Coordinates of C-alpha atoms in Angstrom, one line a residue:
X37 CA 13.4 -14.6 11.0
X38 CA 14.5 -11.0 9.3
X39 CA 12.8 -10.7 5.6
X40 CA 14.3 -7.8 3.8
X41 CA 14.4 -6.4 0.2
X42 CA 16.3 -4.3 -1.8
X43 CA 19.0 -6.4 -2.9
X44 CA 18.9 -8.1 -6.7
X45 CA 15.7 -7.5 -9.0
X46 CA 14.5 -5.0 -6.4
X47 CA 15.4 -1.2 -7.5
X48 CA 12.8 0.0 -5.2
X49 CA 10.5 -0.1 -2.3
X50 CA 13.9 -1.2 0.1
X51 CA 12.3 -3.0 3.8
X52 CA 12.2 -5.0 6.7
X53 CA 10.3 -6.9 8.8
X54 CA 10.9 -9.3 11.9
X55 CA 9.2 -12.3 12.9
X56 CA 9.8 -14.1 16.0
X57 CA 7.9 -17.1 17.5
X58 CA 5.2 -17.7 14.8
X59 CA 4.6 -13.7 14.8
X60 CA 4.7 -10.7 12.9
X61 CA 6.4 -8.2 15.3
X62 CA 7.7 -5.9 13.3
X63 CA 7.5 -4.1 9.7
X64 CA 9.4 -0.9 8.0
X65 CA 9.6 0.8 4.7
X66 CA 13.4 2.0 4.5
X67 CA 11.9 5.0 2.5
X68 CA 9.9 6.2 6.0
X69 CA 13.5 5.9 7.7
X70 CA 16.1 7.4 5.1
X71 CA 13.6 9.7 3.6
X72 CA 13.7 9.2 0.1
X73 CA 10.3 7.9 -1.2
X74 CA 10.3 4.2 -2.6
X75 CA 13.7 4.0 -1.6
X76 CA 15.3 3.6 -4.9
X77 CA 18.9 1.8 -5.2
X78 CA 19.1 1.5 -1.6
X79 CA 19.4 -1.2 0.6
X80 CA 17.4 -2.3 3.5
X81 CA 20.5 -1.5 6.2
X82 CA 18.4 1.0 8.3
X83 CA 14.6 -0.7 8.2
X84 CA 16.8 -4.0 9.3
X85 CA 18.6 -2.2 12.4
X86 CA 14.7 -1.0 12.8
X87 CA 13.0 -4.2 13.3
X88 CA 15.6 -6.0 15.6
X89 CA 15.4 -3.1 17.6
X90 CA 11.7 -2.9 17.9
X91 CA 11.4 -6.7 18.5
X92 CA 14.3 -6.1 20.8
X93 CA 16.3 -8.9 19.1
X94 CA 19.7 -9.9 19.4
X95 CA 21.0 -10.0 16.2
X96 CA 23.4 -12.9 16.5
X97 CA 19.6 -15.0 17.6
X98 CA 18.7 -14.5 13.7
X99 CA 18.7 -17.7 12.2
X100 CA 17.8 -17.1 8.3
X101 CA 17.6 -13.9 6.1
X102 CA 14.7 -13.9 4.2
X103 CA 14.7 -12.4 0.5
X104 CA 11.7 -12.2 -1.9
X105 CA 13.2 -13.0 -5.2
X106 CA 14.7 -15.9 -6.1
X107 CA 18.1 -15.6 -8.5
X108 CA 18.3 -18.5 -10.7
X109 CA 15.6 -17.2 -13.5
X110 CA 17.4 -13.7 -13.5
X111 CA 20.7 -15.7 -14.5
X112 CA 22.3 -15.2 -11.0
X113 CA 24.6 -17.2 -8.8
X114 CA 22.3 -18.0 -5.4
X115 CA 25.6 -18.4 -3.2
X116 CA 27.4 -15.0 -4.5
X117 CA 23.8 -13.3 -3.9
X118 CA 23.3 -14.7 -0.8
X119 CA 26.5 -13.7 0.4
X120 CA 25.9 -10.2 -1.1
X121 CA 23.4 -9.5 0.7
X122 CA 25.1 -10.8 4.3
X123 CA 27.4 -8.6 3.7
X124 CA 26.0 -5.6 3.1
X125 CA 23.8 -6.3 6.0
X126 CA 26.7 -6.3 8.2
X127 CA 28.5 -3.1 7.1
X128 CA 25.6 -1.8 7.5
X129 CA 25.6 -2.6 11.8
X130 CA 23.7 -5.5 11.3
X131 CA 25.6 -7.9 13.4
X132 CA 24.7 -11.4 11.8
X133 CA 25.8 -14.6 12.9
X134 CA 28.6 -16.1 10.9
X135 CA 26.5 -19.1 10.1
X136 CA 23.6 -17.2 9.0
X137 CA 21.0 -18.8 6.5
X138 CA 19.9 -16.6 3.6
X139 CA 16.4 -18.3 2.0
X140 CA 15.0 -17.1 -1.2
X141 CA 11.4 -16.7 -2.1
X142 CA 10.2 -16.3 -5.6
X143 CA 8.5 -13.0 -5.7
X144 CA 5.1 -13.8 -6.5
X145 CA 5.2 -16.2 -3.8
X146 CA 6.0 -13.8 -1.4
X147 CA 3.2 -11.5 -2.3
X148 CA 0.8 -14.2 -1.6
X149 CA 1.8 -15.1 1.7
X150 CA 1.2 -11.3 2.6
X151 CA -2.2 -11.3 1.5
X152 CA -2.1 -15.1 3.6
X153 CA -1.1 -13.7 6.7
X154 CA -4.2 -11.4 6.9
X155 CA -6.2 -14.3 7.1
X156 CA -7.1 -16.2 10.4
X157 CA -5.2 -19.0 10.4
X158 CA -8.1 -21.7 10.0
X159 CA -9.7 -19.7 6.8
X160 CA -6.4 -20.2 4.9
X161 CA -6.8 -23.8 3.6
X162 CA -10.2 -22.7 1.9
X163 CA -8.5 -19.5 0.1
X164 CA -7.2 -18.4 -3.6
X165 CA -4.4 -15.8 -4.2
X166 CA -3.8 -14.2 -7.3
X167 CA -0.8 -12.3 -7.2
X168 CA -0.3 -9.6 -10.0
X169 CA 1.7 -6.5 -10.7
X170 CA 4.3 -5.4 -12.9
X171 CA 6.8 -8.0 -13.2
X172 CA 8.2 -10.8 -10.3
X173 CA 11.8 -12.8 -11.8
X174 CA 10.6 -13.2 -14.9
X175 CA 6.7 -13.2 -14.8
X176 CA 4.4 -10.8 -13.9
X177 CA 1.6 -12.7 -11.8
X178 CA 0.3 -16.1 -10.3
X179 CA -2.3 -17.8 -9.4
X180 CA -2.2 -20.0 -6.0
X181 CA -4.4 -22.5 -4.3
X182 CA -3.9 -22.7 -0.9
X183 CA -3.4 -26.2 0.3
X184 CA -2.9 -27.4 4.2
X185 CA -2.1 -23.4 5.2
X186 CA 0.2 -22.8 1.8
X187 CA 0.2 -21.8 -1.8
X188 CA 0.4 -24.3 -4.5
X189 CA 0.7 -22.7 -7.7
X190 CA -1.9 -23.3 -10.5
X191 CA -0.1 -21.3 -13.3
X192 CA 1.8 -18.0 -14.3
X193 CA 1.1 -15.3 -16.2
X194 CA 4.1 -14.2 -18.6
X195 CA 6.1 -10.9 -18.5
X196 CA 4.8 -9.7 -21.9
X197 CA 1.5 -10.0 -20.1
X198 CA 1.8 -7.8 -17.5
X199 CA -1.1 -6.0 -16.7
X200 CA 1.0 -3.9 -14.6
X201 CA 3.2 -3.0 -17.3
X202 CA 0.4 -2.0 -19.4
X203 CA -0.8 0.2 -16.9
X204 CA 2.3 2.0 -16.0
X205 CA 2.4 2.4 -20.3
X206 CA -1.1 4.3 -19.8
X207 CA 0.6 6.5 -17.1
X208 CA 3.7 7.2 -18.9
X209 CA 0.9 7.9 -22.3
X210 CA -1.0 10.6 -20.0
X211 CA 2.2 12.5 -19.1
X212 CA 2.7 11.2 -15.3
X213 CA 5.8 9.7 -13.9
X214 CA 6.7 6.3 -12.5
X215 CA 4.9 5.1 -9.7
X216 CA 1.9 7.6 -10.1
X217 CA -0.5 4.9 -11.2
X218 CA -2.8 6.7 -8.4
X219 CA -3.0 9.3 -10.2
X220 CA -4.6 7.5 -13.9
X221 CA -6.8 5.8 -11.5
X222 CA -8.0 8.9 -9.8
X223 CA -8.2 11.2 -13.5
X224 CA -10.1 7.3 -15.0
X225 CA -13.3 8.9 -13.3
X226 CA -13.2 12.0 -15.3
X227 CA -13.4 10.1 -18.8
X228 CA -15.9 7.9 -20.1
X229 CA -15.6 4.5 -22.0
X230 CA -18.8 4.0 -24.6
X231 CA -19.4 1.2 -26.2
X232 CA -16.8 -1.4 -27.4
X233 CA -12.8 -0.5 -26.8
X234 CA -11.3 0.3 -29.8
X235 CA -8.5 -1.9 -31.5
X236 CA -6.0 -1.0 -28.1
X237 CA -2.9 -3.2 -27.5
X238 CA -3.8 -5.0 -24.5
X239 CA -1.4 -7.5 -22.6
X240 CA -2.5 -10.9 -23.9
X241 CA -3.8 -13.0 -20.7
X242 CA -1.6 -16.3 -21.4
X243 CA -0.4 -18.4 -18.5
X244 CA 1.7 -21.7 -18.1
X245 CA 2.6 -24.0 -15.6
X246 CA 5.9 -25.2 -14.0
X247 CA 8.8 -23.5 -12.8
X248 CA 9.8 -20.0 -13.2
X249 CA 11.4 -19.3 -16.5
X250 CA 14.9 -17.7 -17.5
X251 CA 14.4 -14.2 -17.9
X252 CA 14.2 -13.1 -21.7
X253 CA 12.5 -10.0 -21.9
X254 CA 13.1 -6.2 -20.7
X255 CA 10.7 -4.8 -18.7
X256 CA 11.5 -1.4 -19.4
X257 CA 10.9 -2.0 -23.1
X258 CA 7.7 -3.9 -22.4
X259 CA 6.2 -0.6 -20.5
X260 CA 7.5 1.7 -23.2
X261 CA 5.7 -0.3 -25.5
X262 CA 2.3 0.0 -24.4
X263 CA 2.8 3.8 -24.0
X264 CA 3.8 3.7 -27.3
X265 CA 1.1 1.8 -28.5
X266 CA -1.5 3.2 -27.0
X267 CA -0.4 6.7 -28.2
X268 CA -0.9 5.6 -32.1
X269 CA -4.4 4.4 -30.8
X270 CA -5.9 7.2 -29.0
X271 CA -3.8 9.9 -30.1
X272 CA -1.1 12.3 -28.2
X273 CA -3.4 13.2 -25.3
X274 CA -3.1 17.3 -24.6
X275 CA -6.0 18.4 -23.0
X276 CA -7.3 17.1 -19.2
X277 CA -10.1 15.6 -21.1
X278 CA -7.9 13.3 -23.5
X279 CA -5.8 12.3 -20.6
X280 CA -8.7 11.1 -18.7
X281 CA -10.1 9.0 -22.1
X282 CA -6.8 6.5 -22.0
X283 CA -6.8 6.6 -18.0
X284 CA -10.5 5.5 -18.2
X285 CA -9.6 2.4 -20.8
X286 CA -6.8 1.7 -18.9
X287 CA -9.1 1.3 -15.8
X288 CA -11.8 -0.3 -17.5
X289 CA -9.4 -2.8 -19.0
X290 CA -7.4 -3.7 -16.1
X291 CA -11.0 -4.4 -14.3
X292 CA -12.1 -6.6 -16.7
X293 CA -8.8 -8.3 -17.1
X294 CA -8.8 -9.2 -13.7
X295 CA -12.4 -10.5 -12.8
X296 CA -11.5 -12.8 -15.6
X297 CA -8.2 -13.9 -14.2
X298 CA -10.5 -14.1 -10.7
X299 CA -12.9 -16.0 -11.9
X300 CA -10.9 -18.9 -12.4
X301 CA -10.6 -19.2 -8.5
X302 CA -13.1 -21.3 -6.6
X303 CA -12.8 -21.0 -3.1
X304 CA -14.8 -18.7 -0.8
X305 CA -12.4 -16.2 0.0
X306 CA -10.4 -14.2 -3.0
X307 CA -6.8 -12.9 -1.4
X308 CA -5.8 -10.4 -4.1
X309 CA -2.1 -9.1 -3.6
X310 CA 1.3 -7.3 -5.9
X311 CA 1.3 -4.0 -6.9
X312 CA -1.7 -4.2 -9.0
X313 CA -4.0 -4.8 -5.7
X314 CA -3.5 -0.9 -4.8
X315 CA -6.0 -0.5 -7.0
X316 CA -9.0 0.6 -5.2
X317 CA -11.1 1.3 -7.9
X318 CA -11.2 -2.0 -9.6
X319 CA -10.9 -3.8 -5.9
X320 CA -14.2 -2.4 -5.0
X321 CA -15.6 -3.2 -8.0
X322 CA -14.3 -6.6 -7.5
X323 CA -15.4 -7.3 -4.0
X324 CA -19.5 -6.4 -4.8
X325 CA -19.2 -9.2 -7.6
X326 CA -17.4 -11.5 -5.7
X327 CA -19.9 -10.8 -2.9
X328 CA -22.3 -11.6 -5.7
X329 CA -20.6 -14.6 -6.5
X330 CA -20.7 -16.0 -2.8
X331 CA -17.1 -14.9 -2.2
X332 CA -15.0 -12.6 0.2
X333 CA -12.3 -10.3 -0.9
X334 CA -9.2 -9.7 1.0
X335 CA -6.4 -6.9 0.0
X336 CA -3.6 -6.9 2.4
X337 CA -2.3 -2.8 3.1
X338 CA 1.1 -3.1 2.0
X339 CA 0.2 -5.3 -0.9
X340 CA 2.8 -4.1 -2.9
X341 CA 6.9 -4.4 -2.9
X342 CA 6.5 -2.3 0.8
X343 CA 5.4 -5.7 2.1
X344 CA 7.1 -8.5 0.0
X345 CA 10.0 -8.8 2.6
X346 CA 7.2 -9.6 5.1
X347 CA 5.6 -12.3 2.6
X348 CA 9.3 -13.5 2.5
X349 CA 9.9 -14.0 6.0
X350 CA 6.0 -15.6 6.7
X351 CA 7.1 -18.2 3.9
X352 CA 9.8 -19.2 6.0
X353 CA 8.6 -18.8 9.2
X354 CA 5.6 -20.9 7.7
X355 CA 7.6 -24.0 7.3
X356 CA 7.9 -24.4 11.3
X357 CA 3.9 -24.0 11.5
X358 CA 1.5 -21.3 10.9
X359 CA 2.1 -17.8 11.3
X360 CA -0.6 -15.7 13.7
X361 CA -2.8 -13.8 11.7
X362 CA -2.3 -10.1 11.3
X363 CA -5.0 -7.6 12.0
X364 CA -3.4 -4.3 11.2
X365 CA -0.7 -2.2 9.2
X366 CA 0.9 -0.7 12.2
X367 CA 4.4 -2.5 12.3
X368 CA 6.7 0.4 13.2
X369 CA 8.0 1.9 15.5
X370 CA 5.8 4.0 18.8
X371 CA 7.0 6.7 20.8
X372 CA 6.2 7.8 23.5
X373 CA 4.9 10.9 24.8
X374 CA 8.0 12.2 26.3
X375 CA 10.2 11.1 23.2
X376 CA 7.5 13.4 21.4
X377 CA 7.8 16.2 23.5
X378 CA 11.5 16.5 23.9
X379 CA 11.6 16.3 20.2
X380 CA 9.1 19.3 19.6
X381 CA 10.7 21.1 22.2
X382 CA 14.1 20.7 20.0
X383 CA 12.5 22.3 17.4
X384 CA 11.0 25.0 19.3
X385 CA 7.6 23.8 19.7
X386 CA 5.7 23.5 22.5
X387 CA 2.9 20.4 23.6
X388 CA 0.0 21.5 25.2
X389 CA -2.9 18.8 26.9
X390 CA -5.8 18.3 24.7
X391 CA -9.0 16.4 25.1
X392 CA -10.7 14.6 22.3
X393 CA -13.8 17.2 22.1
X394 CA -11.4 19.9 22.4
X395 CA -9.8 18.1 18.9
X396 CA -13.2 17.6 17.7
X397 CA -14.5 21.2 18.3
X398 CA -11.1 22.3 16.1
X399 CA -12.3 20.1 13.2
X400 CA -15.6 21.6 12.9
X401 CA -14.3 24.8 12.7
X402 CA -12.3 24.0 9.5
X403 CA -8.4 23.6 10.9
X404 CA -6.6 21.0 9.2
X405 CA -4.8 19.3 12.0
X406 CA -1.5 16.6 11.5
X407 CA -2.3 13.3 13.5
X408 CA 0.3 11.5 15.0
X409 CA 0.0 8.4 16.9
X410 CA 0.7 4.9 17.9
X411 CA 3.1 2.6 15.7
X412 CA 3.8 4.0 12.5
X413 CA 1.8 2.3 9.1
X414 CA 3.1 -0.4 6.8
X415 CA 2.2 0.5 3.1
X416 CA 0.9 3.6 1.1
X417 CA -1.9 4.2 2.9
X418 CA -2.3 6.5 5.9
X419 CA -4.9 4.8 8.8
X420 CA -5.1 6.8 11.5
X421 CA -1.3 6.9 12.8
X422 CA 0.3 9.0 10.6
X423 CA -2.0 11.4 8.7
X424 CA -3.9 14.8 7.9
X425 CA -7.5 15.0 8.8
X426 CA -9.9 17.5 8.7
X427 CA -14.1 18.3 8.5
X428 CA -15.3 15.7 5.4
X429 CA -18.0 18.0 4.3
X430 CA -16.1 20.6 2.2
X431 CA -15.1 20.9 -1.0
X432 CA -12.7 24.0 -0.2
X433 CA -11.1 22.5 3.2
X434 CA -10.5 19.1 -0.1
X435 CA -8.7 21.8 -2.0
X436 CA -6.7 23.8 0.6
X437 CA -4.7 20.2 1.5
X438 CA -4.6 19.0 -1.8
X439 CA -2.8 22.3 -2.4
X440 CA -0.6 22.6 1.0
X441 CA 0.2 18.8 0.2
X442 CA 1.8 19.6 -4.0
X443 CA -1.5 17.8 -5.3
X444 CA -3.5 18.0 -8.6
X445 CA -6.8 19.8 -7.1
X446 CA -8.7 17.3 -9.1
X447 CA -7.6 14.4 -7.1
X448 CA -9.6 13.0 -4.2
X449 CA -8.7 12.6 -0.5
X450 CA -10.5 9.3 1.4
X451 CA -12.2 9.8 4.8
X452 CA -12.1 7.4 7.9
X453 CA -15.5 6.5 8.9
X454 CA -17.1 4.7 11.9
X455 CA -18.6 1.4 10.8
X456 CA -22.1 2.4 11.8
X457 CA -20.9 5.7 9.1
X458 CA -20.2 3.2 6.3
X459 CA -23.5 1.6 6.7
X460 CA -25.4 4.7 6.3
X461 CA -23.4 6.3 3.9
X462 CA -22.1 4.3 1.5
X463 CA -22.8 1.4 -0.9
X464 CA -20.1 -1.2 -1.2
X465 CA -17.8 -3.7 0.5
X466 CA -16.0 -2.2 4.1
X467 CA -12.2 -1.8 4.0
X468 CA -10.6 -1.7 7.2
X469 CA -7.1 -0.6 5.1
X470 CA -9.2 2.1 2.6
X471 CA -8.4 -0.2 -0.7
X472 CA -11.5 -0.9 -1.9
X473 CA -13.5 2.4 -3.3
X474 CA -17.7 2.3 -2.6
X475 CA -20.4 4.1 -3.7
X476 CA -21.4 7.6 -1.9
X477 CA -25.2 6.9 -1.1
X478 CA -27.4 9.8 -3.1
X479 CA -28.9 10.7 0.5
X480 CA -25.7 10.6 2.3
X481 CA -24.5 14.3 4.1
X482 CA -21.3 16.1 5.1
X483 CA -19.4 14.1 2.7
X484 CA -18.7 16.1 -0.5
X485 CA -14.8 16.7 0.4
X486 CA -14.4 12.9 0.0
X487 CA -17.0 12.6 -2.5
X488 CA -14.6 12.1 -6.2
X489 CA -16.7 13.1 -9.3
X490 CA -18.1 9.6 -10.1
X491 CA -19.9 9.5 -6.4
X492 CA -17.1 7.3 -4.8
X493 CA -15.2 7.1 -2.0
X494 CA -12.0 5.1 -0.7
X495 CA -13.4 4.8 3.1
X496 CA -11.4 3.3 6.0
X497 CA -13.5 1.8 8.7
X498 CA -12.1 2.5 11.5
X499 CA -11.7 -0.2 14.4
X500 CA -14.2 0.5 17.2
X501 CA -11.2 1.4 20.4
X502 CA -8.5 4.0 20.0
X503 CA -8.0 7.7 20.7
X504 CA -8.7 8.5 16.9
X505 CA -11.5 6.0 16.4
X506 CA -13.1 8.3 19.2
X507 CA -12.0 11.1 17.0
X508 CA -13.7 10.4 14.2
X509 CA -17.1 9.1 15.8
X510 CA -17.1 12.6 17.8
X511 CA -17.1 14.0 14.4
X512 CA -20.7 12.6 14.3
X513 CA -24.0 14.6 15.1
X514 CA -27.5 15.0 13.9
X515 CA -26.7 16.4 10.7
X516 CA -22.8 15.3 10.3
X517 CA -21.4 12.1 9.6
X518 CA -19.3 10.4 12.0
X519 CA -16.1 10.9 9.6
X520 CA -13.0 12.8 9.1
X521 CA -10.7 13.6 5.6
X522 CA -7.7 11.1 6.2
X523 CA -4.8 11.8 3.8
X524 CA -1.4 10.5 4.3
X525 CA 1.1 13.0 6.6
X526 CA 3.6 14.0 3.6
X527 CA 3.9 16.2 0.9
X528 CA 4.1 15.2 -2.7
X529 CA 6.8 13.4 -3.5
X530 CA 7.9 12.5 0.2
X531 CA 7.2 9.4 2.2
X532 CA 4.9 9.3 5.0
X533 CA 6.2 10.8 8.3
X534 CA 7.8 8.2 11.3
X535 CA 9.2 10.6 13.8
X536 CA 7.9 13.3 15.6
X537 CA 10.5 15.0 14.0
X538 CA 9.7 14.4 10.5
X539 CA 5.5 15.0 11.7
X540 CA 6.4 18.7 13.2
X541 CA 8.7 20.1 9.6
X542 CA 6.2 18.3 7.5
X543 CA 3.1 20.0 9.1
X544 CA 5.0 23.2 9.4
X545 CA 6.0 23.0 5.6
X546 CA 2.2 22.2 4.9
X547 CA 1.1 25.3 6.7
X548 CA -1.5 22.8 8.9
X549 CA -2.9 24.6 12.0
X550 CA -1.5 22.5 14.8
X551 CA -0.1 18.7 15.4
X552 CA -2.2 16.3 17.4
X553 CA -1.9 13.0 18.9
X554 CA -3.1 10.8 21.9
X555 CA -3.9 13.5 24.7
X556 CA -1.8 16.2 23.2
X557 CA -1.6 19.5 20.8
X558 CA 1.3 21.5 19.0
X559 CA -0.4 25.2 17.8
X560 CA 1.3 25.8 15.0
X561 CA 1.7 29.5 13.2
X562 CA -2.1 30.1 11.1
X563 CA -1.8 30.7 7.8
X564 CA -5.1 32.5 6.6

């Protein structure tokens, strides 16, 4: 089964993934491959080549193409799509059968199975998924029930009621670009919202049953409404200060908005996937009241479009029984420590052994260090394969990567901790994927580099075996926390690195102090 997306309806975010036997074998952003972030206009040609190569599949022994939108609402012939995309595959190498089957799944479908598929198998008959984010064919979120192992749809939310939409309007109304909704959730914490909102257009929460609708509004136009709107509200925001008053309504709203759509769910665990589930912010916010309520949250890592062609290819798969649960993010591709070598030596570089205190020791003493190991992440967030750490207790060490990384010095970096860390330190729900933000205990020490101005942090708990789960627990002493800074391996505006290629230029462009993985250390040239 080969899910992919990029085709129709889908000008970003191009992937693949691969799943053979009941399993999830493989997964890969075409952005991490081609090197354009998010991948927009292109198709998933390279991520598709990927996967049947990591799954070492035969690609005449693929029996259906998977695609997450479905064409009908969008006023599209199925058959001329379908063939579309089968060709494209195949100029692309992509030697499909001539018989092939291309299956489409409605998009907000697809996100749910995603969030599904991070479920064991025999909690997914007693699960809700609400999918949201900016707009699927022609709505912009759904509610499922999950019956016998699969989603039955309870109702829709319309496209003029995106809360996505109205959130990428606040972020367009601040001054920020698409697809830097990360950055009006991380200014929100700077403003304050007191008392009641003002009179602020807000995305009216309808929904409706039945089948998707024909498509009859612009989504475009919807976003550039709410900025518009919002603007006449509040005022043209100039000053950081402004900015940070709509990003916190924006926040506030979209919280609120979404515990109500939430609380229509009864069932003990709450999957919450689509774009708008990136939101860490409101998702740890949402998980203590759920937990209040009796009930779990569950955000799968690539919840957004990075993992619909995943969702699309479970929803298939799914139809010959269930698919195994998935327990992590890395999907891509490994190499091994030879490949690494030869390609540092390439570059002039040269590996060196290295022993996890000797790591540990360069930590402490401040160096910001570019991790590289194991299969490469699915989604936005780095987790330990492909990232920059460094010591969590400074504010200045914060600073110097937000700067050698093209980032706004007021924006936070998220630390990996140990689970026994997160029980000491923090106040909140664990995320094993860092997408749920928790409160920074008032006694907590060593943590003010990961410590954002409202006394949160995004932690990752890291699993208990692995080279840099041993990292970060070294990091631990008597008056340090077991934790490390873990920001994603990229400068601004670039995706996260795959190959050791891409890991050595982008830590030499960042000016980091040397390259690190499993057993092994590139010193790279010090900048003071």
């Amino acid at each position: 089964m080969l899910g992919v997306n990029g085709f129709f309806n889908a000008d970003h975010d191009a992937g693949s993934c691969l799943v053979v036997d009941q399993k999830v074998v493989a997964a890969v952003e075409e952005e991490r491959l081609g090197r354009v972030k998010r991948a927009p206009h292109q198709d998933p040609g390279v991520s598709a080549l990927e996967v049947l190569s990591l799954g070492d599949i035969d690609h005449q022994a693929v029996d259906v193409v998977a695609y997450p939108w479905v064409p009908e609402p969008l006023g599209l012939d199925p058959m001329r799509e379908a063939e579309r995309i089968l060709q494209t595959l195949r100029a692309r190498g992509v030697r499909l059968r001539r018989t092939v089957e291309v299956r489409f799944v409605p998009h907000h479908q697809a996100h749910a199975w995603v969030g599904l598929t991070y479920l064991p198998v025999q909690e997914r008959h007693r699960a809700a998924v609400l999918a949201l984010d900016g707009s699927g064919e022609s709505t912009s979120g759904a509610l499922f029930h999950v019956r016998e192992g699969r989603p039955t749809l309870v109702w829709h939310l319309p496209l003029e009621s995106s809360l996505g939409a109205f959130y990428e309007g606040a972020t367009a109304a601040i001054g920020f670009a698409w697809g830097q909704e990360g950055k009006t959730m991380g200014l929100a914490s700077y403003g304050t919202v007191v008392g009641e909102f003002p009179p602020l257009p807000t995305p009216e929460a309808r929904r409706f049953e039945g089948p998707l609708p024909q498509l009859s509004h612009d989504y475009l136009t919807i976003v550039k409404g709410f900025a518009r709107q919002l603007t006449m509200a509040l005022g043209e925001p100039n000053t950081f200060m402004e900015r940070a008053k709509v990003a916190a309504f924006a926040q506030e709203h979209l919280t609120r908005s979404v515990k109500g759509l939430i609380g229509e769910a009864d069932a003990p665990t709450i999957v919450l996937s689509g774009g708008t589930a990136l939101n860490c912010a409101m998702n740890g916010d949402m998980a203590t009241w759920l937990a209040h309520r009796g009930q779990r949250l569950v955000v799968p890592p690539p919840a957004n479009d990075a993992g619909v062609a995943l969702g699309a290819a479970v929803a298939v798969a799914s139809e010959e029984g269930p698919v195994e649960q998935l327990d992590t993010a890395l999907l891509g591709r490994e190499f091994t420590t030879g490949q690494i070598g030869d390609a540092m030596t390439s570059l002039g570089a040269r590996m060196a052994d290295c022993s996890t205190e000797h790591l540990v020791d360069r930590l402490r003493a401040g160096e910001t260090i570019g991790w590289f190991a194991g299969r490469a992440e699915i989604g936005p967030r780095a987790l330990g394969a492909r990232c920059v750490i460094a010591r969590p207790d400074s504010e200045a060490l914060r600073d110097r990567i937000n700067v050698a990384k093209g980032r706004e010095s007021w924006r936070p970096l998220a630390p990996s901790v140990t689970s026994a860390e997160f029980e000491r330190s923090f106040e909140g729900c664990p995320s094993r994927y860092m997408l749920k933000a928790s409160l920074v205990r008032p006694g907590a020490q060593g943590l003010r580099g990961v410590t954002h101005v409202d006394g949160t942090a995004r932690p990752q708990v890291v699993p208990p075996a692995g080279t840099y789960s041993e990292v970060v627990a070294g990091m631990g002493s008597d008056s340090t926390p077991q934790a490390v800074i873990c920001t994603s391996f990229n400068r601004a505006g670039e995706p996260i690195v795959y190959s050791p290629r891409h890991a050595l230029l982008s830590a030499r462009s960042m000016g980091l102090q040397a390259l690190a993985g499993n057993g092994w250390i590139v010193d790279l040239a010090r900048r003071s």
